[in-house]
Amino acid sequence: MTERTRTATMDKIAALSKRRGFVFPGSEIYGGLANTWDYGPLGVELKRNVKDLWWRTFVHRRRDIVGIDAGILMHPRVWEASGHVESFNDPLVDCKTCKSRFRADHLIEERLGLHVEGKSPAEMTEIIQSAGLRCPVCGNATLTEARQFNMMFRTTIGPVEETGVSVYLRPETAQAMFVQYKNIVATGRVKVPFGIAQIGKAFRNEITPGNFIFRLLEFEQMEIEYFVRPEASADAFDAWLSDMRGWVRLIGLDEAHVRVREHEADELSHYSSRTVDFEYLFPGPMGWRELYGLANRSDFDLRQHQEYSGDDLTYFDQAENRRYLPYVIEPTFGVDRTCLVLMLDAYDEEATVDINGKPETRVVLRFEPRIAPCKAAVLPLMKKPELSAVARGLFEELDASVDAYVDYDETGNIGKRYRRQDEIGTPFCFTIDYDTLEDRTVTVRMRDDMSQERLPLADVPAWLAERIV
Ligand code: ATP
């Protein structure tokens, strides 16, 4: 990709998303519900492309990973064993003057540039007080001490709240892979090293959601728990680091916008010997923020579930003739954050001229074709029956041969239609004109440089299929 000035901002992406149908504010006709968002016709295609590509890459194309699709509700003991009931907390501070609420760790990170993940509320309070941090909203030095707030959403199974069973909406997809690990080993399809993958919703009662779809209350994760011999965990971690870098390249993110940050020793969870975050450089004040994570979780989860369930979760390794609890390497990817950074990275404003020679700004989403929500558009040059007939024929042929969204548009002038396709990131437009009726060729117009070439009509399906995989 050629070097270009970055013009994307969160506001521009949010506005474009709404205008073109990527992401809408949730429940808008009822005045909205803060921090909920709905994916529109193009957003849902983008999201499906991300999830399908991920599944193809990490499940279908690998012999060592199998998938599951577990329920959102699980036995409440799962969340005791995993540590979520006791410690899936965010440290929060309130402002006594203006009643605003903040995450203590975020406040410290933003104001002092210190990473304090893993520190206790008392330690964070100490940092806030000794640095004299003030409320970012009203400016008063009236912040409370930091205290813990459990982020799991709770609900009740049963008709009466008092006698019902309290359950949680899962805050991550990972635990189901540990809970079903024994059943999967019993199916006989896998041998250590192997992975279990899942894509699904997770729910977190975040104190400070926001930044469009960066931090949501309800979001999707794509996670793998990769089970290995304890001695092999460091090498498996390195291999996953490289596979995750490969994914970042595959979806076409600018490498200058992604970095890998190693967690400091005091930032690591007590069970993890190594964790890295893939961080993305968001525009504006957000800066570098977590996009994905990779952790060596040791045998912590299986050991906990073994203890809490009373079931034997050890693995018998036939090749080594010994029994052990496998170690687990966990690559985790947020679907919504992926969609967000894909839009931010793809967004470009280009100075150009319109058909009358007047200067104008062309907005283009330069998605990789394999990720683009709309792969191609078929456009008759004008709305004339003889052109539409051929164009419809081509559209139907593409509809049948390409397993993806293809657009058809015959209203308005061709320049405007090209601009609309540019703005939603459609990589190729096929234009049917009067020459097509004579010589059975069409114009292919490329989104990225607006260049055009002629192609035999009959070759279009194969030409397109080759370019969108
Ligand atoms: P953060 O530090 O941003 O809260 P985290 O470390 O809690 O994230 P994990 O528990 O590791 O995140 O979750 C794995 C992935 O799920 C993250 O890398 C991110 O892509 C995604 N994710 C986590 N929380 C949210 C959220 N509230 N909204 C959208 N995506 C999220």
XYZ file of C-alpha atoms and ligand atoms in Angstrom:
500
model
C 0.000 0.000 0.000
C 1.276 3.464 -0.817
C 2.137 5.831 2.039
C -0.804 8.102 2.771
C -1.726 10.753 5.303
C -4.039 9.461 7.952
C -7.391 11.203 7.763
C -9.548 8.811 9.785
C -11.076 9.898 13.076
C -13.516 8.018 15.273
C -16.176 10.652 14.571
C -15.816 10.315 10.807
C -16.033 6.529 11.026
C -19.091 6.677 13.297
C -20.808 9.141 10.943
C -19.979 7.123 7.819
C -21.097 3.957 9.597
C -24.499 5.408 10.271
C -24.888 7.097 6.872
C -24.015 4.009 4.860
C -25.344 1.271 7.139
C -22.304 -0.242 8.850
C -23.253 0.413 12.489
C -26.284 2.192 13.962
C -26.804 3.457 17.523
C -28.948 0.882 19.398
C -32.691 1.458 20.070
C -32.449 4.911 18.512
C -36.195 5.533 18.028
C -36.586 5.100 21.807
C -33.932 7.672 22.521
C -31.135 5.101 22.401
C -29.582 2.867 25.038
C -26.117 4.165 25.873
C -23.226 2.152 24.463
C -25.300 -0.322 22.509
C -24.875 -0.533 18.761
C -26.456 -2.549 15.967
C -24.694 -3.701 12.820
C -26.471 -2.606 9.626
C -26.541 -4.232 6.166
C -22.863 -3.515 5.391
C -21.590 -3.955 8.945
C -23.040 -7.419 9.175
C -21.242 -8.402 5.948
C -17.943 -7.014 7.238
C -18.360 -8.862 10.504
C -19.259 -12.124 8.775
C -16.210 -11.797 6.527
C -13.976 -11.348 9.579
C -15.456 -14.341 11.383
C -15.508 -16.578 8.299
C -11.908 -15.745 7.419
C -10.812 -16.386 11.002
C -12.643 -19.736 11.087
C -11.188 -20.778 7.741
C -7.689 -19.734 8.806
C -7.580 -21.243 12.275
C -10.085 -24.114 12.156
C -10.691 -25.406 8.621
C -7.136 -24.994 7.360
C -5.539 -26.606 10.395
C -5.658 -30.238 11.376
C -4.962 -29.480 15.049
C -7.904 -27.185 15.921
C -11.601 -28.050 16.303
C -14.529 -25.745 16.974
C -17.360 -25.571 19.472
C -20.390 -23.354 19.927
C -21.328 -23.293 23.611
C -24.146 -21.644 25.510
C -23.956 -18.177 26.978
C -25.347 -19.455 30.280
C -23.137 -21.890 32.185
C -23.194 -23.473 35.624
C -22.437 -20.692 38.139
C -19.594 -22.768 39.622
C -17.714 -22.299 36.333
C -17.219 -18.644 37.211
C -16.118 -19.482 40.738
C -13.524 -21.912 39.408
C -12.297 -19.478 36.775
C -11.811 -16.736 39.353
C -14.356 -14.385 37.752
C -16.704 -14.238 40.768
C -13.871 -13.225 43.026
C -11.668 -11.172 40.816
C -13.248 -10.153 37.509
C -13.387 -6.670 38.865
C -12.616 -3.273 37.540
C -11.267 -0.751 39.998
C -13.441 2.344 39.955
C -13.248 5.784 41.468
C -16.076 8.301 41.780
C -15.868 12.053 41.858
C -17.620 13.309 44.986
C -18.298 16.676 43.360
C -19.713 15.907 39.915
C -20.554 12.197 40.482
C -18.660 11.071 37.377
C -17.272 7.545 37.494
C -13.944 6.376 36.091
C -11.773 3.309 35.886
C -8.903 3.923 38.247
C -6.439 2.028 36.039
C -7.451 4.000 32.942
C -7.167 7.290 34.778
C -3.637 6.435 35.910
C -2.688 5.174 32.447
C -3.999 8.270 30.704
C -2.671 10.835 33.176
C 0.606 9.266 34.252
C 1.385 6.799 31.465
C 1.764 3.926 33.947
C 0.422 0.419 33.339
C -1.196 -0.729 36.580
C -3.080 -3.855 35.501
C -2.838 -6.360 38.361
C -2.349 -3.761 41.099
C -4.751 -3.712 44.066
C -7.287 -0.894 44.616
C -5.240 0.260 47.616
C -2.116 0.523 45.458
C -4.026 2.449 42.793
C -5.509 4.773 45.414
C -2.006 5.428 46.669
C -0.817 6.318 43.132
C -3.823 8.588 42.492
C -3.415 10.413 45.780
C 0.335 10.850 45.724
C 0.179 12.200 42.147
C -2.677 14.518 43.199
C -4.872 13.390 40.301
C -8.054 15.402 39.833
C -11.414 14.593 38.289
C -10.996 14.799 34.484
C -14.549 16.161 34.172
C -14.858 18.901 36.813
C -11.212 19.354 37.800
C -11.745 18.947 41.546
C -9.421 16.909 43.732
C -12.386 14.974 45.084
C -11.864 11.457 43.799
C -12.863 8.617 46.127
C -10.623 5.676 46.936
C -10.576 2.969 44.261
C -12.921 0.049 44.887
C -13.729 -3.121 43.042
C -16.786 -3.594 40.878
C -17.654 -7.024 39.433
C -18.233 -6.791 35.713
C -20.399 -9.862 35.159
C -24.059 -9.391 34.232
C -26.240 -11.511 36.453
C -29.679 -12.931 35.740
C -32.021 -15.572 37.185
C -33.228 -18.928 35.890
C -36.715 -19.748 37.168
C -40.009 -17.906 37.466
C -39.397 -16.239 40.826
C -36.328 -14.177 41.473
C -36.071 -15.149 45.167
C -36.067 -18.910 44.565
C -34.441 -18.959 41.146
C -30.830 -19.852 40.400
C -28.506 -16.933 39.855
C -26.491 -17.273 36.672
C -24.144 -15.034 34.727
C -23.998 -14.028 31.105
C -20.544 -15.281 30.116
C -17.920 -12.524 30.248
C -15.639 -14.458 27.846
C -15.963 -17.431 25.519
C -12.831 -19.138 26.872
C -14.268 -21.073 29.815
C -16.514 -23.299 27.689
C -13.401 -24.653 25.993
C -12.019 -25.790 29.346
C -15.356 -27.161 30.507
C -15.825 -29.163 27.266
C -12.160 -30.157 26.938
C -12.774 -33.650 28.362
C -15.668 -34.359 25.956
C -13.566 -33.206 23.041
C -10.624 -35.404 23.999
C -13.102 -38.299 24.315
C -14.289 -37.866 20.722
C -10.840 -39.104 19.731
C -10.328 -36.518 17.029
C -7.505 -34.684 18.744
C -4.182 -35.337 20.453
C -2.017 -32.853 22.361
C -0.992 -30.404 20.963
C -4.458 -29.346 19.865
C -6.763 -26.358 20.113
C -10.449 -25.644 20.636
C -11.860 -22.564 18.937
C -15.037 -20.636 19.491
C -16.663 -17.469 18.186
C -19.444 -15.978 20.256
C -20.941 -13.238 22.344
C -19.562 -12.105 25.683
C -21.016 -9.586 28.114
C -19.264 -7.189 30.453
C -20.753 -4.507 32.615
C -17.993 -2.053 31.710
C -17.770 1.051 33.879
C -16.473 3.221 31.108
C -17.684 1.879 27.790
C -17.364 4.111 24.791
C -15.234 5.223 21.881
C -17.854 4.023 19.425
C -17.595 0.199 19.240
C -14.197 -0.039 20.970
C -15.551 -0.924 24.407
C -19.003 -2.493 24.433
C -21.233 -4.092 27.017
C -22.019 -6.916 24.616
C -19.421 -7.986 22.078
C -18.082 -10.941 20.163
C -14.861 -12.806 20.722
C -12.919 -15.287 18.625
C -10.825 -17.382 20.978
C -8.637 -20.454 20.906
C -7.461 -22.516 23.845
C -4.419 -24.425 22.618
C -3.467 -27.414 24.806
C 0.203 -28.394 24.898
C 2.729 -30.402 26.921
C 3.880 -28.156 29.795
C 7.467 -28.269 28.497
C 6.312 -27.123 25.041
C 4.413 -24.039 26.153
C 7.131 -21.436 25.505
C 7.629 -22.641 21.918
C 3.879 -22.866 21.335
C 3.585 -19.266 22.552
C 6.175 -18.117 19.993
C 4.410 -20.010 17.221
C 1.111 -18.326 18.120
C 2.737 -14.921 18.217
C 3.807 -15.464 14.659
C 0.384 -16.839 13.615
C -1.311 -13.789 15.082
C 1.041 -11.485 13.178
C 0.071 -13.451 10.067
C -3.605 -12.744 10.779
C -2.934 -9.012 11.113
C -1.279 -9.110 7.676
C -4.055 -11.243 6.191
C -6.771 -8.729 7.041
C -4.615 -5.947 5.618
C -3.884 -3.729 8.635
C -1.090 -1.222 8.174
C 1.875 -2.687 10.082
C 2.814 0.787 11.321
C -0.455 0.849 13.249
C 0.085 -2.412 15.120
C 2.619 -3.231 17.810
C 3.176 -6.082 20.207
C 3.534 -5.101 23.851
C 4.993 -7.542 26.324
C 3.339 -7.439 29.777
C 5.672 -6.455 32.618
C 6.204 -9.000 35.395
C 3.963 -7.081 37.819
C 1.218 -6.771 35.198
C 0.957 -10.536 34.626
C -1.934 -12.487 36.123
C -0.665 -14.791 38.835
C -1.080 -17.874 36.605
C 0.455 -16.456 33.462
C 4.139 -16.752 32.696
C 3.879 -14.587 29.600
C 1.242 -12.314 28.068
C 1.450 -9.969 25.135
C -1.070 -7.491 23.810
C -1.401 -6.655 20.159
C -2.004 -2.924 20.294
C -3.443 -0.724 17.592
C -2.674 2.965 17.103
C -6.085 4.619 17.263
C -6.320 8.152 15.904
C -6.574 11.141 18.245
C -6.250 10.994 22.011
C -6.910 7.234 22.226
C -3.474 6.294 20.911
C -2.201 2.742 21.434
C -4.902 0.424 22.814
C -5.366 -3.317 23.085
C -6.651 -5.026 19.983
C -5.883 -8.701 20.715
C -4.197 -10.692 23.461
C -2.011 -13.778 23.731
C -1.411 -15.479 27.075
C 0.317 -18.535 28.459
C -2.312 -19.595 31.022
C -0.265 -22.567 32.302
C -2.484 -25.370 33.664
C -4.397 -22.875 35.829
C -7.855 -23.293 34.278
C -7.851 -27.079 33.952
C -6.498 -27.376 37.507
C -9.216 -25.090 38.846
C -12.014 -26.894 36.979
C -10.623 -30.232 38.099
C -10.735 -29.074 41.696
C -14.165 -27.410 41.568
C -15.884 -30.138 39.518
C -14.149 -33.103 41.111
C -13.663 -34.582 37.629
C -10.257 -35.879 36.530
C -9.101 -33.592 33.717
C -5.630 -35.044 33.224
C -4.602 -36.107 29.753
C -3.012 -39.454 28.984
C -0.236 -38.946 26.495
C 0.234 -42.259 24.711
C 3.425 -41.270 22.948
C 5.064 -40.380 26.276
C 3.186 -42.912 28.353
C 2.374 -40.373 31.083
C -0.519 -38.391 32.478
C -0.479 -34.629 32.935
C -2.594 -31.488 32.896
C -1.805 -29.721 29.626
C -0.674 -26.102 29.576
C -2.791 -23.698 27.577
C -1.828 -20.945 25.165
C -4.701 -18.564 24.561
C -4.880 -16.277 21.526
C -7.915 -14.009 21.820
C -9.408 -11.679 19.222
C -12.268 -9.178 19.542
C -14.584 -9.226 16.530
C -15.954 -5.715 17.034
C -12.525 -4.199 17.604
C -11.387 -5.903 14.428
C -14.255 -4.320 12.473
C -13.474 -0.944 14.012
C -9.760 -0.981 13.176
C -10.457 -2.308 9.687
C -12.668 0.713 9.045
C -10.161 3.133 10.598
C -7.297 1.661 8.603
C -9.232 1.547 5.338
C -10.528 5.110 5.540
C -8.923 7.540 3.137
C -9.741 10.992 1.799
C -8.288 11.775 -1.565
C -8.242 15.142 -3.316
C -9.602 14.685 -6.833
C -11.881 16.358 -9.395
C -15.467 15.537 -10.308
C -16.680 14.938 -13.879
C -16.998 18.699 -14.421
C -13.415 19.262 -13.328
C -14.354 20.757 -9.955
C -12.108 19.808 -7.021
C -13.705 17.355 -4.618
C -12.743 14.949 -1.870
C -13.127 11.279 -2.624
C -13.778 9.166 0.483
C -12.575 5.601 -0.014
C -12.544 2.599 2.275
C -9.526 0.679 1.037
C -10.483 -2.727 2.437
C -8.614 -5.818 1.308
C -11.022 -7.410 -1.201
C -11.236 -10.551 0.972
C -12.597 -8.410 3.838
C -14.684 -5.889 1.863
C -18.377 -6.159 2.775
C -19.463 -5.650 -0.817
C -17.209 -7.392 -3.337
C -18.430 -5.806 -6.551
C -21.172 -3.689 -8.078
C -22.827 -4.140 -11.438
C -23.773 -0.781 -12.959
C -25.549 -0.180 -16.247
C -24.147 3.117 -17.587
C -27.672 4.481 -17.891
C -31.088 3.246 -16.898
C -32.062 1.901 -20.325
C -33.856 -1.444 -20.808
C -31.265 -2.799 -23.266
C -28.388 -2.047 -20.828
C -30.306 -3.193 -17.747
C -31.103 -6.528 -19.385
C -27.416 -7.375 -19.853
C -26.478 -5.935 -16.449
C -29.151 -7.990 -14.661
C -27.887 -11.087 -16.449
C -24.351 -10.478 -15.197
C -25.582 -9.658 -11.694
C -27.528 -12.908 -11.474
C -24.562 -14.860 -12.730
C -22.321 -13.293 -10.059
C -24.962 -13.847 -7.418
C -24.942 -17.533 -8.251
C -21.176 -17.943 -8.578
C -19.768 -15.657 -5.847
C -20.626 -16.578 -2.279
C -20.638 -12.963 -1.076
C -22.544 -9.727 -1.305
C -22.602 -8.122 -4.763
C -24.511 -4.883 -5.406
C -26.637 -3.762 -8.348
C -27.325 -0.068 -8.872
C -28.862 1.731 -11.854
C -30.000 5.043 -10.387
C -28.203 8.381 -10.655
C -25.183 9.368 -12.694
C -22.323 6.931 -12.984
C -19.844 9.239 -11.208
C -22.048 9.410 -8.126
C -22.551 5.666 -8.163
C -18.783 5.087 -8.271
C -18.331 7.459 -5.300
C -20.956 5.596 -3.303
C -19.183 2.296 -3.961
C -15.836 3.916 -3.006
C -17.299 5.041 0.279
C -18.448 1.548 1.221
C -15.180 0.011 0.033
C -16.384 -1.996 -2.985
C -13.145 -2.937 -4.763
C -14.556 -3.486 -8.284
C -17.369 -2.027 -10.380
C -18.519 -3.633 -13.659
C -20.093 -1.125 -16.000
C -22.313 -2.148 -18.895
C -22.436 0.383 -21.765
C -23.416 0.466 -25.430
C -20.110 -1.119 -26.473
C -21.055 -4.111 -24.334
C -24.036 -4.737 -26.608
C -21.703 -4.703 -29.634
C -18.614 -6.550 -28.467
C -19.669 -8.321 -25.224
C -17.038 -6.587 -23.091
C -17.496 -4.579 -19.877
C -15.538 -1.877 -18.076
C -13.915 -2.898 -14.796
C -13.362 0.153 -12.655
C -10.877 -0.220 -9.765
C -11.669 1.446 -6.468
C -8.096 2.171 -5.407
C -6.785 4.152 -8.370
C -9.984 4.629 -10.394
C -8.276 2.986 -13.381
C -10.436 1.162 -15.888
C -9.940 -1.757 -18.216
C -12.089 -3.734 -20.621
C -12.863 -7.366 -19.970
C -14.937 -9.945 -21.876
C -18.327 -10.212 -20.198
C -17.996 -13.975 -20.011
C -14.734 -13.727 -18.032
C -16.121 -11.535 -15.240
C -17.161 -14.279 -12.728
C -13.765 -16.018 -12.850
C -11.871 -12.686 -12.848
C -13.722 -11.603 -9.692
C -13.519 -14.963 -7.918
C -9.719 -14.887 -8.234
C -9.444 -11.470 -6.599
C -11.632 -11.837 -3.534
C -10.168 -14.904 -1.805
P -9.347 -4.226 27.987
O -8.038 -4.119 28.695
O -9.461 -3.362 26.753
O -10.556 -4.138 28.882
P -9.175 -7.028 28.300
O -7.717 -7.213 28.546
O -10.142 -7.071 29.418
O -9.420 -5.709 27.424
P -9.616 -9.630 27.277
O -10.329 -10.084 28.474
O -8.242 -10.119 27.036
O -9.638 -8.036 27.189
O -10.562 -9.889 26.022
C -10.071 -10.361 24.804
C -10.423 -9.452 23.638
O -11.821 -9.168 23.618
C -9.758 -8.085 23.696
O -8.461 -8.140 23.154
C -10.696 -7.245 22.853
O -10.416 -7.389 21.478
C -12.052 -7.850 23.143
N -12.779 -7.085 24.173
C -12.607 -7.140 25.512
N -13.466 -6.343 26.149
C -14.214 -5.752 25.175
C -15.306 -4.821 25.197
N -15.803 -4.357 26.334
N -15.840 -4.425 24.028
C -15.362 -4.903 22.841
N -14.356 -5.795 22.773
C -13.783 -6.222 23.907
